[in-house]
XYZ file of C-alpha atoms in Angstrom:
504
model
C 140.524 27.005 160.226
C 140.582 28.153 156.962
C 140.016 31.916 157.481
C 142.972 31.832 159.664
C 144.694 30.266 157.018
C 143.880 32.833 154.264
C 144.664 35.722 156.393
C 147.918 34.283 157.005
C 148.773 34.092 153.067
C 147.586 37.452 152.686
C 149.710 38.943 155.366
C 152.515 37.375 153.693
C 151.898 38.510 150.317
C 151.934 42.093 151.455
C 154.838 41.895 153.841
C 156.601 40.577 150.432
C 155.670 43.439 148.603
C 156.556 45.844 151.326
C 160.232 44.457 151.039
C 159.987 45.064 147.339
C 159.327 48.370 147.282
C 161.919 49.282 149.930
C 164.513 47.519 147.802
C 163.687 49.581 144.760
C 163.595 53.132 146.237
C 166.936 52.015 147.658
C 168.349 50.816 144.775
C 166.982 53.967 142.508
C 169.889 56.430 141.682
C 169.470 59.568 143.818
C 168.800 63.016 142.127
C 170.962 66.159 142.675
C 169.044 68.122 145.164
C 170.195 71.398 143.328
C 167.947 70.390 140.460
C 164.565 72.496 140.321
C 161.706 70.421 138.683
C 160.772 72.428 135.594
C 163.195 74.966 135.779
C 165.229 74.592 132.470
C 169.236 74.939 132.536
C 172.131 75.338 129.707
C 175.317 73.881 130.906
C 178.600 73.926 130.067
C 181.535 71.464 130.735
C 185.164 72.940 131.337
C 188.206 70.769 131.419
C 191.769 72.472 132.238
C 189.785 75.828 131.217
C 188.178 75.052 127.959
C 185.088 73.894 127.150
C 184.273 70.380 126.185
C 180.775 69.939 126.496
C 177.606 71.781 126.294
C 173.664 71.496 126.250
C 172.718 72.320 122.698
C 170.876 75.578 123.774
C 174.223 76.833 124.446
C 174.942 77.967 120.780
C 172.258 80.437 121.001
C 173.669 82.002 124.269
C 177.295 82.280 122.904
C 175.595 82.931 118.601
C 178.190 80.396 117.444
C 177.550 77.193 116.159
C 180.933 75.547 117.852
C 181.919 76.037 121.552
C 184.430 73.340 121.894
C 187.609 75.461 122.912
C 186.078 78.405 124.358
C 188.086 79.869 127.417
C 186.959 81.346 130.055
C 187.628 84.823 128.685
C 184.731 84.393 125.701
C 182.361 83.170 128.189
C 183.111 85.685 130.673
C 182.518 88.515 127.810
C 179.223 87.129 126.525
C 177.545 86.400 130.270
C 178.904 90.075 131.679
C 176.054 92.419 130.274
C 173.442 89.937 132.656
C 176.323 89.092 135.463
C 178.756 91.817 135.671
C 180.529 90.443 138.862
C 182.136 87.487 136.947
C 185.793 86.798 138.086
C 188.555 87.304 135.471
C 189.964 83.580 136.407
C 187.741 80.640 136.168
C 186.589 79.969 139.560
C 187.925 77.533 141.946
C 185.169 77.191 144.365
C 181.500 76.641 144.347
C 180.169 80.248 143.617
C 176.442 81.513 142.668
C 175.705 85.255 141.260
C 172.158 86.247 140.802
C 171.815 88.666 137.806
C 171.042 92.386 138.735
C 169.669 92.867 135.132
C 167.556 89.505 134.308
C 165.001 89.079 136.739
C 164.999 85.083 138.493
C 168.279 84.692 136.284
C 171.303 82.590 138.558
C 174.632 81.269 137.349
C 176.168 78.413 139.057
C 180.126 77.510 139.174
C 180.650 74.072 140.254
C 184.221 73.068 140.129
C 185.671 69.637 140.842
C 189.346 68.860 140.194
C 190.482 69.983 136.619
C 186.672 70.003 135.857
C 183.656 72.952 135.841
C 180.262 72.681 135.681
C 178.574 76.254 134.651
C 174.683 76.221 134.705
C 172.802 78.768 133.303
C 169.324 78.702 135.112
C 166.111 81.018 134.172
C 162.809 80.620 135.739
C 160.727 81.039 133.141
C 158.536 84.380 132.824
C 155.484 83.542 131.190
C 154.582 82.984 127.788
C 154.170 86.226 126.582
C 157.611 87.699 127.669
C 159.127 84.403 126.013
C 157.072 85.188 122.607
C 157.986 89.009 122.761
C 161.684 88.086 123.329
C 161.887 85.664 120.195
C 160.154 88.328 118.262
C 162.662 90.669 118.975
C 166.021 88.609 118.494
C 165.685 89.611 114.673
C 165.872 93.567 115.707
C 168.230 93.079 118.258
C 170.786 91.391 116.039
C 170.398 94.001 113.651
C 171.090 96.810 116.352
C 173.894 95.369 117.696
C 174.897 94.875 113.487
C 174.285 98.417 113.037
C 175.989 99.809 116.089
C 179.659 97.516 116.024
C 179.975 98.067 112.487
C 178.960 102.313 112.414
C 181.536 104.622 110.545
C 181.418 106.727 114.015
C 182.760 105.735 117.307
C 180.212 104.605 120.005
C 180.621 104.303 123.471
C 178.641 103.753 126.821
C 180.026 105.146 130.292
C 178.062 104.526 133.792
C 177.710 107.812 135.764
C 181.131 107.787 136.876
C 182.987 107.382 133.210
C 183.949 103.886 133.434
C 183.721 102.035 129.919
C 180.450 99.559 129.700
C 180.282 99.103 126.195
C 181.780 99.854 122.703
C 182.043 99.255 119.266
C 184.711 98.734 116.451
C 185.072 102.261 115.706
C 185.639 103.054 119.281
C 188.422 100.321 119.299
C 190.111 101.787 116.596
C 189.998 105.307 118.026
C 192.080 103.957 120.963
C 194.593 102.480 118.701
C 194.832 105.461 117.060
C 195.656 106.752 120.518
C 197.995 104.719 121.336
C 195.614 103.178 124.102
C 193.423 100.092 124.572
C 189.452 100.179 125.588
C 190.734 98.692 129.024
C 192.322 102.285 129.633
C 191.301 105.416 130.169
C 189.094 107.303 127.294
C 191.169 108.065 124.421
C 189.428 111.235 124.598
C 189.560 114.250 127.333
C 185.750 114.058 127.724
C 184.474 115.421 131.041
C 181.104 114.437 131.748
C 178.358 117.004 132.210
C 177.379 118.073 135.551
C 173.521 117.968 134.673
C 171.785 115.220 132.781
C 171.130 117.316 129.773
C 172.409 116.669 126.332
C 175.877 118.016 125.311
C 178.152 118.687 122.405
C 182.051 118.849 123.078
C 184.924 119.515 120.293
C 188.056 117.482 121.079
C 191.070 116.382 119.072
C 193.520 113.313 119.288
C 197.249 113.549 118.409
C 198.192 109.779 117.275
C 201.857 108.835 117.036
C 203.131 110.137 113.701
C 200.262 111.399 112.315
C 198.280 114.685 111.874
C 195.980 115.814 114.619
C 192.455 114.178 114.330
C 189.177 116.186 115.397
C 185.856 114.927 116.552
C 182.673 116.024 117.641
C 181.496 114.322 120.652
C 177.811 114.202 121.480
C 177.230 113.212 124.746
C 173.427 112.130 125.631
C 172.111 110.903 129.257
C 170.800 107.233 129.243
C 169.466 105.350 132.505
C 172.408 103.656 133.467
C 175.393 106.378 132.560
C 175.365 108.168 129.483
C 175.921 107.128 125.200
C 178.908 108.932 123.425
C 178.578 109.472 119.766
C 181.883 110.983 118.490
C 182.033 111.894 114.421
C 184.987 113.291 112.498
C 185.072 116.996 111.670
C 188.739 116.517 110.094
C 187.242 118.016 106.880
C 185.289 121.245 108.710
C 188.307 122.191 111.014
C 190.175 122.070 108.164
C 188.053 124.315 106.399
C 187.644 126.928 109.173
C 191.496 127.199 109.498
C 191.501 127.946 106.122
C 188.595 130.387 106.098
C 190.752 132.011 109.280
C 193.978 132.023 107.379
C 192.277 133.556 104.510
C 190.928 136.016 106.507
C 193.831 137.231 108.453
C 195.526 137.738 104.503
C 192.524 139.823 103.763
C 192.941 141.622 107.272
C 196.723 142.188 106.247
C 195.983 143.078 102.791
C 193.644 145.442 103.674
C 195.220 146.808 106.424
C 197.204 149.494 104.779
C 194.240 150.710 102.533
C 192.690 154.200 103.113
C 189.342 153.226 102.457
C 187.156 151.394 105.496
C 185.987 148.281 104.981
C 183.372 146.220 106.603
C 182.063 142.804 105.741
C 178.581 141.161 107.232
C 178.091 137.989 106.548
C 174.657 136.261 106.227
C 173.489 136.952 109.473
C 174.447 140.344 109.326
C 177.374 140.010 111.704
C 180.319 142.145 111.107
C 183.137 139.310 110.522
C 185.762 141.269 109.198
C 187.126 145.029 108.967
C 190.260 147.058 108.684
C 191.930 149.380 110.821
C 190.899 152.006 108.418
C 187.336 151.404 109.420
C 188.636 152.397 112.454
C 190.099 155.736 112.149
C 186.861 157.116 109.574
C 184.065 155.777 112.337
C 185.663 156.266 115.341
C 184.036 153.153 116.714
C 186.315 151.289 119.727
C 188.189 148.491 118.597
C 186.623 146.330 121.388
C 182.961 146.912 120.082
C 184.134 146.157 116.396
C 185.759 142.836 117.332
C 182.716 141.464 119.213
C 181.365 141.393 115.953
C 178.593 143.538 115.846
C 175.276 143.569 113.754
C 174.599 145.399 111.147
C 171.599 147.580 112.939
C 174.033 148.061 116.211
C 177.102 149.379 113.624
C 174.769 151.955 112.093
C 173.054 152.897 115.654
C 176.655 153.325 116.710
C 177.864 155.382 113.737
C 174.792 157.963 114.448
C 175.837 158.301 118.328
C 179.696 159.385 117.048
C 177.705 161.855 114.431
C 179.410 159.941 111.890
C 176.781 159.829 109.234
C 174.114 162.356 108.163
C 170.872 162.516 110.639
C 167.913 160.711 108.976
C 164.886 163.201 109.134
C 162.960 159.798 110.294
C 165.852 157.517 112.167
C 163.010 154.729 113.318
C 162.121 154.330 109.310
C 165.260 154.267 108.465
C 166.312 151.512 110.442
C 163.276 149.799 108.443
C 164.623 150.195 105.571
C 168.147 149.176 106.331
C 167.535 145.766 104.978
C 166.198 147.373 101.391
C 170.028 149.012 101.742
C 171.437 145.511 101.853
C 169.653 144.517 99.583
C 170.751 146.869 97.370
C 173.929 146.420 97.933
C 174.030 142.539 97.134
C 172.446 143.933 93.957
C 175.557 146.247 93.315
C 173.357 149.194 93.036
C 173.797 150.765 96.538
C 176.362 153.942 96.863
C 175.397 157.049 98.595
C 177.566 160.089 99.573
C 177.381 161.544 103.223
C 178.196 165.091 104.139
C 178.943 164.969 108.039
C 178.267 167.553 110.368
C 182.087 167.972 110.806
C 182.429 168.745 107.027
C 183.608 165.839 105.944
C 182.087 163.897 103.015
C 182.223 160.229 103.184
C 181.186 157.773 99.798
C 179.377 154.600 101.027
C 179.353 151.865 98.525
C 177.857 148.532 99.072
C 179.186 145.125 97.219
C 178.345 141.600 96.940
C 180.226 138.812 98.690
C 179.538 134.837 98.411
C 176.973 133.121 100.531
C 174.836 136.008 101.266
C 177.601 138.575 102.743
C 177.552 142.102 102.057
C 180.599 144.440 102.130
C 180.463 148.283 103.092
C 183.348 150.597 101.929
C 183.469 154.020 103.367
C 186.207 156.268 101.507
C 187.101 159.744 102.727
C 186.250 162.002 99.722
C 186.513 165.333 101.689
C 190.127 166.020 99.407
C 188.244 165.134 96.074
C 185.222 167.222 96.754
C 187.023 170.544 97.935
C 188.995 170.097 94.861
C 186.313 169.510 92.643
C 184.547 172.580 94.467
C 187.287 174.633 93.883
C 187.760 173.766 90.470
C 184.296 174.398 89.241
C 184.655 177.574 91.013
C 187.522 178.850 89.208
C 185.943 177.416 86.084
C 182.841 180.035 87.030
C 185.053 182.918 87.416
C 186.776 182.586 84.233
C 183.301 182.005 82.766
C 182.406 185.369 84.432
C 185.569 187.060 83.230
C 185.036 186.190 79.831
C 181.565 187.155 79.273
C 182.521 190.614 80.836
C 184.289 190.801 77.524
C 182.785 192.734 74.414
C 184.551 190.819 71.506
C 183.314 187.215 71.048
C 186.048 184.865 72.551
C 186.168 181.263 71.948
C 188.595 178.687 73.218
C 189.754 175.256 71.531
C 191.416 172.633 73.352
C 194.576 170.611 71.774
C 191.926 168.243 70.470
C 190.110 171.247 68.554
C 187.020 170.918 70.662
C 185.298 173.945 71.807
C 185.401 174.446 75.526
C 184.482 177.940 76.630
C 182.716 180.970 74.333
C 181.431 184.045 76.247
C 178.225 185.515 76.050
C 179.654 187.809 73.163
C 180.418 184.764 71.123
C 177.131 183.111 71.542
C 175.099 186.249 70.731
C 177.847 187.029 67.891
C 177.304 183.653 66.306
C 173.737 182.508 67.437
C 174.770 179.262 69.233
C 174.792 177.945 72.496
C 177.629 174.732 72.515
C 176.715 174.133 76.277
C 173.092 172.587 75.008
C 174.697 171.291 71.648
C 174.356 167.605 71.747
C 177.625 166.514 70.346
C 181.031 168.393 70.504
C 181.887 171.458 68.331
C 185.063 170.957 66.870
C 187.051 174.006 64.880
C 185.728 172.118 61.945
C 182.315 172.791 62.549
C 182.724 176.160 64.245
C 184.807 177.655 60.761
C 181.708 176.359 58.604
C 179.156 178.305 60.540
C 182.390 181.262 60.493
C 182.912 180.830 56.561
C 179.004 180.864 55.703
C 178.345 183.914 57.844
C 181.739 185.563 56.078
C 182.786 186.590 52.370
C 185.485 184.776 50.859
C 188.755 184.702 52.809
C 191.687 182.412 52.296
C 192.342 182.342 56.442
C 190.063 178.863 57.012
C 192.431 176.569 56.067
C 195.070 178.292 58.407
C 192.882 178.799 61.379
C 191.749 174.741 61.401
C 195.529 174.182 60.945
C 196.723 176.583 63.727
C 194.104 174.991 66.257
C 195.115 171.375 65.091
C 199.070 171.575 65.042
C 200.238 170.544 68.465
C 203.941 172.270 68.190
C 204.607 176.361 69.395
C 202.694 178.654 66.808
C 202.864 182.388 66.642
C 199.552 184.270 66.793
C 197.972 185.335 63.726
C 195.163 187.323 62.758
C 192.692 188.679 59.733
C 190.660 191.191 58.992
C 187.403 189.597 57.715
C 183.859 190.951 56.369
C 180.598 189.625 57.212
C 177.814 189.306 54.541
C 176.234 191.884 56.017
C 178.665 193.974 55.704
C 180.322 195.176 59.275
C 183.878 194.267 59.354
C 185.446 192.041 61.741
C 188.759 191.124 63.250
C 189.753 187.558 63.897
C 192.669 187.208 66.281
C 194.343 183.890 67.535
C 196.566 183.120 69.625
C 198.334 179.931 71.747
C 199.260 181.264 74.768
C 196.949 181.586 77.628
C 197.612 182.425 81.236
C 198.291 179.094 83.143
C 195.998 178.079 86.078
C 197.220 176.179 88.971
C 195.314 172.677 89.117
C 196.651 172.296 92.907
C 198.819 174.280 95.467
C 202.279 173.900 94.703
C 201.725 171.889 91.401
C 202.901 172.797 88.402
C 201.195 175.072 86.007
C 198.703 173.332 84.063
C 197.826 174.807 80.350
C 193.808 174.536 80.197
C 193.066 177.113 76.973
C 195.845 176.296 74.620
C 193.958 178.093 71.400
C 192.220 181.569 71.995
C 190.240 182.988 68.977
C 188.742 186.186 69.549
C 186.781 188.298 67.242
C 186.236 191.880 67.648
C 184.632 194.716 65.708
C 186.842 196.698 63.588
C 185.828 199.809 61.152
C 187.250 198.826 57.794
C 187.255 200.928 54.931
C 185.665 199.147 52.097
């Protein structure tokens, strides 16, 4: 009987405990079925389109201490790198976005009346990845500051040219062009057809401001292109100034009869004038193509506008020695061409390693010099045929000509003398070889007087007893310098010494 009583009491106690457990389970608050045990969440609470509350870790997500009052545009801008499909307006229905860039990350929007719960959920990816991301945070922030504050415009586009990211300098460039970053690119830039780096020079014309020039370097990246725009206004202005200067020089040298060829430091022809075309007979299109120094002289040789060297191969090797000599301002040659023309080639140094060659046709000058030299030799031959001693003095009293009889009579050679022989020097020698006579001062005055004079003469006796006759004449037959030019009085004063038998 007691055993049945004990069993009854135990059964009643067990039933009471079971009832209490069921009541506890029924009364326990229900947890959301969306919660995943062990998965951290960052939650933002919106009310009327603005953030009113958030979890503590949300401050790190937006890199700011106060999130209250943030609108959907600011939140969307911060989350768009991981969730590019976020709508431009605040969600009005429950939505879930999976991140294409961050594995195991999703964003959940739960609207309710004028409220919105925005949950960012990310499955832990291991201690190693978490530690590495923490260590790279400082470097990431540093790179962000460097790129955003860079003085050059930087922007990232996809393969279709759509803007993905830009820095502050790019936004300033857009403002100068009268556009916004959301509009089309302020620079008319065509993407390369191949995945290779390309450099493009472009310009932007702001309203009311001078045109601005940029050099854009486009480099392929995994998801599109990175573009780097550097301002080159100073470089373009320098190139335009140089171009204008070259044009000015070209106009200045266009009417010169001397051919001009200027080669830069790379030995490329950068400037020439029309006279060079006339003198070298080189085609204009060839010179306009900026040939190098070797090609320039090769074409001159083919046109027979330079003397044929004995060994042209070795001459080409020595051509750089010619350039070095020209850079030191010591290159000057005279070319006697097969056509009979004579060219004078002069090398002159220019700044920045450039060198200029001047080609001058001196055929007329050489011909005149040769003709004048021939006339002088003819005159000398005529004077040497005289038996009497003849000496010719210039207006300044300098001995310019003498014949063989004079040099034999007075035992002198004016051509081999170190200094010029004047009438004073000559009369001293004559006076020492002759007896006393009053003719010597008159003779010196006759030669050094510039006005017209009458011919004079005197009979002299050498100290050897030989009589001589000295005649002075200020009229010598004129010689024409050039055909059609007026007569040129070359020999104004002539002193003629002739032997004469004088009764002593």
